[in-house]
Short mmCIF file of N, CA and C in Angstrom, two decimals:
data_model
loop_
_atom_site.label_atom_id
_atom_site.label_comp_id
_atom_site.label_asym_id
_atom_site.label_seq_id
_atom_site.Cartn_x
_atom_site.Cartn_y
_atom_site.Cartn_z
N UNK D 1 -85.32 -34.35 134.77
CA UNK D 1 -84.26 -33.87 135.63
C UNK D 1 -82.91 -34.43 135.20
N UNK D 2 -82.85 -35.58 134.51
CA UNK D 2 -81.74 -36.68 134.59
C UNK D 2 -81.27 -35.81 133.12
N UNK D 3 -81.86 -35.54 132.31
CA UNK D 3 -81.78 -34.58 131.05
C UNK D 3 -81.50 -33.44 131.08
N UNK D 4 -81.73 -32.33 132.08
CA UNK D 4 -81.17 -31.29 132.37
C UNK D 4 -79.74 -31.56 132.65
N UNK D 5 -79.32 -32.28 133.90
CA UNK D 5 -77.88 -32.78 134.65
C UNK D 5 -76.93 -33.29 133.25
N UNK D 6 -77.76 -33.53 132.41
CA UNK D 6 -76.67 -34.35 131.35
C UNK D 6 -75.97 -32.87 130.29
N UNK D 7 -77.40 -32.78 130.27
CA UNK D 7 -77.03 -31.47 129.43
C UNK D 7 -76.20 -30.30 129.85
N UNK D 8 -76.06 -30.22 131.26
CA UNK D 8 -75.34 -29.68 131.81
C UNK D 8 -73.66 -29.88 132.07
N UNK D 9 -73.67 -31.05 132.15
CA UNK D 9 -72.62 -31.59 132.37
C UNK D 9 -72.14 -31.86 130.58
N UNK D 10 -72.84 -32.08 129.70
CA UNK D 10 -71.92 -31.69 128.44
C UNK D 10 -71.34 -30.20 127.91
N UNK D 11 -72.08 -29.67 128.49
CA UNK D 11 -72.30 -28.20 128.42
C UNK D 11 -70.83 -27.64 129.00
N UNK D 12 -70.37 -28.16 130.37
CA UNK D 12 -69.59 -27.66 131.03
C UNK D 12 -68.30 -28.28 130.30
N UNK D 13 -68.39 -29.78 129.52
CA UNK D 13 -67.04 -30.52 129.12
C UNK D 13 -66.67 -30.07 128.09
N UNK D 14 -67.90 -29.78 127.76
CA UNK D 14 -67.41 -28.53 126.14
C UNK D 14 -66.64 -27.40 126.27
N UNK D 15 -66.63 -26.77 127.07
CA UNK D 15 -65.94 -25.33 127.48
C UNK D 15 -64.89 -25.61 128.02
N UNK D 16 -63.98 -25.83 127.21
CA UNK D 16 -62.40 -26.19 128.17
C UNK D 16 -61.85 -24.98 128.27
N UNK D 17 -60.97 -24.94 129.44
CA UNK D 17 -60.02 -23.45 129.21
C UNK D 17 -59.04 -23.50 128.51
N UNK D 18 -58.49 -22.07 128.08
CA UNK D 18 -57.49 -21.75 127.29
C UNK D 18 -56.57 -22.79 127.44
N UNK D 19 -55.91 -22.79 128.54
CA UNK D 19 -54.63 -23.34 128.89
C UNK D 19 -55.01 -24.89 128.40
N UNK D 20 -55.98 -25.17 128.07
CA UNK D 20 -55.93 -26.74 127.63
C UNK D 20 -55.59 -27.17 126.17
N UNK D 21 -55.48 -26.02 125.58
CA UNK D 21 -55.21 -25.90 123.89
C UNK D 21 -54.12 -25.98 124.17
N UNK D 22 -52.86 -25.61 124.74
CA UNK D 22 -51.77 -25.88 125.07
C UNK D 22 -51.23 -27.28 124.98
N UNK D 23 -50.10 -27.63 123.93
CA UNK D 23 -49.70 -28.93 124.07
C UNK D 23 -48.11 -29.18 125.11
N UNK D 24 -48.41 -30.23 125.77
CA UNK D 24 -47.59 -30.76 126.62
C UNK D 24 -46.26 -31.67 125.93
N UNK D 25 -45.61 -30.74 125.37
CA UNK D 25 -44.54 -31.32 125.22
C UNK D 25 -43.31 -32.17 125.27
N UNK D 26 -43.40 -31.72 126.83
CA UNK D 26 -42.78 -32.91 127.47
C UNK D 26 -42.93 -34.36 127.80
N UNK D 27 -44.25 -34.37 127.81
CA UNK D 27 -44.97 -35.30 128.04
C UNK D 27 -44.42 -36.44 126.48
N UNK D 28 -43.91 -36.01 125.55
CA UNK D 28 -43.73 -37.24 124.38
C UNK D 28 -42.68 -37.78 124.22
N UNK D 29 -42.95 -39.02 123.89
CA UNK D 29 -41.74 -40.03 124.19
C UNK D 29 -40.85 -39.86 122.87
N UNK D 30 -41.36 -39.69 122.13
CA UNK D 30 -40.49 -39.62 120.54
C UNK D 30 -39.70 -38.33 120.25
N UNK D 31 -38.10 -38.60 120.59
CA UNK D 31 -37.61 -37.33 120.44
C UNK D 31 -37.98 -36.01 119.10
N UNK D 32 -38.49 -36.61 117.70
CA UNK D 32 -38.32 -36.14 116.84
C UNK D 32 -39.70 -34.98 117.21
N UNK D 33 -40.77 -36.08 117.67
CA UNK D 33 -42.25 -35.59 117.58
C UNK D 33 -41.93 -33.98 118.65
N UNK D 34 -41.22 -34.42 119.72
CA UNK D 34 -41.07 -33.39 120.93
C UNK D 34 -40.42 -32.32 120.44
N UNK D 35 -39.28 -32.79 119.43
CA UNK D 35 -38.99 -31.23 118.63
C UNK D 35 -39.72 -30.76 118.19
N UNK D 36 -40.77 -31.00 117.68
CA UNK D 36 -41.40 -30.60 116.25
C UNK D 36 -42.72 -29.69 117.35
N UNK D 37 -43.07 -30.35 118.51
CA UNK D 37 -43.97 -30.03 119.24
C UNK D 37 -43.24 -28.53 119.65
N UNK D 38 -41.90 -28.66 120.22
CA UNK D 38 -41.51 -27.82 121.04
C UNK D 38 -41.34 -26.45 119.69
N UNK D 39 -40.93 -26.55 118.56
CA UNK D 39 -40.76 -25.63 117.38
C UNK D 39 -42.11 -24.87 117.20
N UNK D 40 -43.06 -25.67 116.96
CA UNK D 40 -44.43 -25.16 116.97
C UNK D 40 -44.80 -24.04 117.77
N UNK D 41 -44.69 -24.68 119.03
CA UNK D 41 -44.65 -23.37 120.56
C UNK D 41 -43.95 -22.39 120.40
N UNK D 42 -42.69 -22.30 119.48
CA UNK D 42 -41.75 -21.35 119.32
C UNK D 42 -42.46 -20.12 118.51
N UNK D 43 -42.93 -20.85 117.26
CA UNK D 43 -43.81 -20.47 116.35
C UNK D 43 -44.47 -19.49 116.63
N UNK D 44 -45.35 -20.05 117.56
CA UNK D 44 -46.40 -19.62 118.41
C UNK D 44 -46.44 -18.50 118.47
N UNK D 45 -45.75 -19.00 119.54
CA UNK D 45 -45.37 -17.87 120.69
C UNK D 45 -44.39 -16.50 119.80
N UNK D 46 -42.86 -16.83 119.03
CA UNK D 46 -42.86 -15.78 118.33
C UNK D 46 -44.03 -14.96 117.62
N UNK D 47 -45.30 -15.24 116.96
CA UNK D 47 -45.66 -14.77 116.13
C UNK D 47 -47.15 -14.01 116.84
N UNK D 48 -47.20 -14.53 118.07
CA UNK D 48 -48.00 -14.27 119.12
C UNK D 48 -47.26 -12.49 119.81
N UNK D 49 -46.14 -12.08 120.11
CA UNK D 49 -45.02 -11.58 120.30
C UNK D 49 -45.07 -10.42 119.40
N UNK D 50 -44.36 -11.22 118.11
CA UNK D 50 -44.58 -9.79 117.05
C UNK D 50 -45.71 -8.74 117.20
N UNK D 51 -44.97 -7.44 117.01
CA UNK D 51 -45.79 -6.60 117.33
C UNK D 51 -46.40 -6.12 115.61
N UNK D 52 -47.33 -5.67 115.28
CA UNK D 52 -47.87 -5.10 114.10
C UNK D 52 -47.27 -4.29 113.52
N UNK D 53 -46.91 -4.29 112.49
CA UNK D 53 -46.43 -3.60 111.30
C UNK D 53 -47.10 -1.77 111.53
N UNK D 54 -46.34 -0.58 111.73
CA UNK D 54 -46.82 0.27 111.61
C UNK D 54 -46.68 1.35 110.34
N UNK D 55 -47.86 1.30 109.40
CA UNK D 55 -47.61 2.08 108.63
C UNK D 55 -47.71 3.81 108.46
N UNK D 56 -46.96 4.60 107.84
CA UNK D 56 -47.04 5.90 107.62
C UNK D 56 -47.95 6.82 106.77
N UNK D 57 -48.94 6.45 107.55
CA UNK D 57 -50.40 7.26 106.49
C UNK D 57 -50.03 8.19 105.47
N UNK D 58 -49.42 9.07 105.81
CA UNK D 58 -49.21 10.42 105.36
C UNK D 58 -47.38 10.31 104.91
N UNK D 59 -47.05 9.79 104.32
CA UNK D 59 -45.28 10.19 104.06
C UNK D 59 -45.11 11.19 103.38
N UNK D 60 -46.08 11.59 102.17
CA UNK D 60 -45.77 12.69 101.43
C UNK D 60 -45.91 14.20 102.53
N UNK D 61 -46.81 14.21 103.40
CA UNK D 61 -47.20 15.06 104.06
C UNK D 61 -46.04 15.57 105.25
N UNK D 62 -45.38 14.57 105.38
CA UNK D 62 -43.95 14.35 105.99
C UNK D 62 -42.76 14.62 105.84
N UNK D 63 -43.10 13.92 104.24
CA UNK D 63 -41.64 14.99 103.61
C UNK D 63 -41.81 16.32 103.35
N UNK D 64 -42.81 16.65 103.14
CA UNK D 64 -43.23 18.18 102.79
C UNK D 64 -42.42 19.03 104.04
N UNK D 65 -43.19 18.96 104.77
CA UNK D 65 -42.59 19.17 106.36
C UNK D 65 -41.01 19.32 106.16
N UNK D 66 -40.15 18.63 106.15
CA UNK D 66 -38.98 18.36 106.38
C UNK D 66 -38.25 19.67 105.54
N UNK D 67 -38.84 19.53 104.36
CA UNK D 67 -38.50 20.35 103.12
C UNK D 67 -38.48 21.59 103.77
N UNK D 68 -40.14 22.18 104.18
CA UNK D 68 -39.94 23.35 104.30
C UNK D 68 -39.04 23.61 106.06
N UNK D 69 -39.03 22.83 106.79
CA UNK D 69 -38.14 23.16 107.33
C UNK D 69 -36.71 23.16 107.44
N UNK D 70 -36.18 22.45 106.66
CA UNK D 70 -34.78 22.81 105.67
C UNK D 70 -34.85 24.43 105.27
N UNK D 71 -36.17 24.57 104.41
CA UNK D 71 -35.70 25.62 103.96
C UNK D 71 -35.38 26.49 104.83
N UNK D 72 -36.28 26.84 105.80
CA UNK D 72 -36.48 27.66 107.13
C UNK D 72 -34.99 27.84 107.60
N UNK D 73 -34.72 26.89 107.49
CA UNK D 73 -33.06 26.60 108.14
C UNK D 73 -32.14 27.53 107.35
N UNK D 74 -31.89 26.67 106.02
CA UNK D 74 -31.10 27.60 104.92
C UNK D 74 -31.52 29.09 105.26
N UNK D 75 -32.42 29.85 105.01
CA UNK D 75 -32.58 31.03 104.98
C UNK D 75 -32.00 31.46 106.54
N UNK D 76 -32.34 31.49 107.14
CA UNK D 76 -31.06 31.34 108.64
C UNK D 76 -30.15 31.39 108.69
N UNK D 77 -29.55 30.40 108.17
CA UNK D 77 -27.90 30.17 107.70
C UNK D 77 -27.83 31.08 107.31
N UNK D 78 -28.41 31.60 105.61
CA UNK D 78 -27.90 32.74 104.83
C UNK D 78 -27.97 34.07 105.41
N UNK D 79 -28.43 34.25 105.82
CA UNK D 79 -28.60 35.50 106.52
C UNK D 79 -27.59 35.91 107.97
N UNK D 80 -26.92 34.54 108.41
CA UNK D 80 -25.94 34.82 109.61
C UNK D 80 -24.51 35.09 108.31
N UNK D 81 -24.83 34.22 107.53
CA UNK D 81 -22.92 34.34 107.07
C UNK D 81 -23.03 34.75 105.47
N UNK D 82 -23.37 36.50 105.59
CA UNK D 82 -23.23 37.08 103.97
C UNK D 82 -21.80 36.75 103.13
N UNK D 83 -20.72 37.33 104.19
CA UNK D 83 -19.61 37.45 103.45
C UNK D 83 -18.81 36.66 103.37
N UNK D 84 -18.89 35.45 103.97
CA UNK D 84 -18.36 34.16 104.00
C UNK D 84 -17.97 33.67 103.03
#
């Protein structure tokens, strides 16, 4: 029984929550260390923040597009102003 309770109770000290990975910054007496702590968090947290890079599967397929609707256009144009 005394072996179950232990095992249990390591079991539970092992599983810390998130928020405990979190360092307490304030908490340090050494100005330099508290920057360096507080930069880190910056780090962090910016890079936590950044959103993912989105790339354009298809660009050629895109410009194609564009092209022929230019052209679409031009021929429009030409056709409103012959004698221009």
């Amino acid at each position: 029984m005394k072996l179950l309770s232990l095992i249990t109770v390591g079991l539970l000290v092992g599983f810390a929550p998130p928020s405990a990975a979190v360092e307490q910054c304030r908490f340090i007496q050494a100005k330099a260390e508290r920057e360096a702590c507080y930069e880190r968090q910056a780090v962090a947290l910016e890079a936590k923040r950044k959103p993912e890079p989105v790339y354009d599967s298809k660009p050629m397929e895109s410009l194609q597009q564009m092209r022929r609707d230019d052209e679409e256009v031009y021929k429009s144009l030409r056709s409103i102003c012959r004698g221009c």
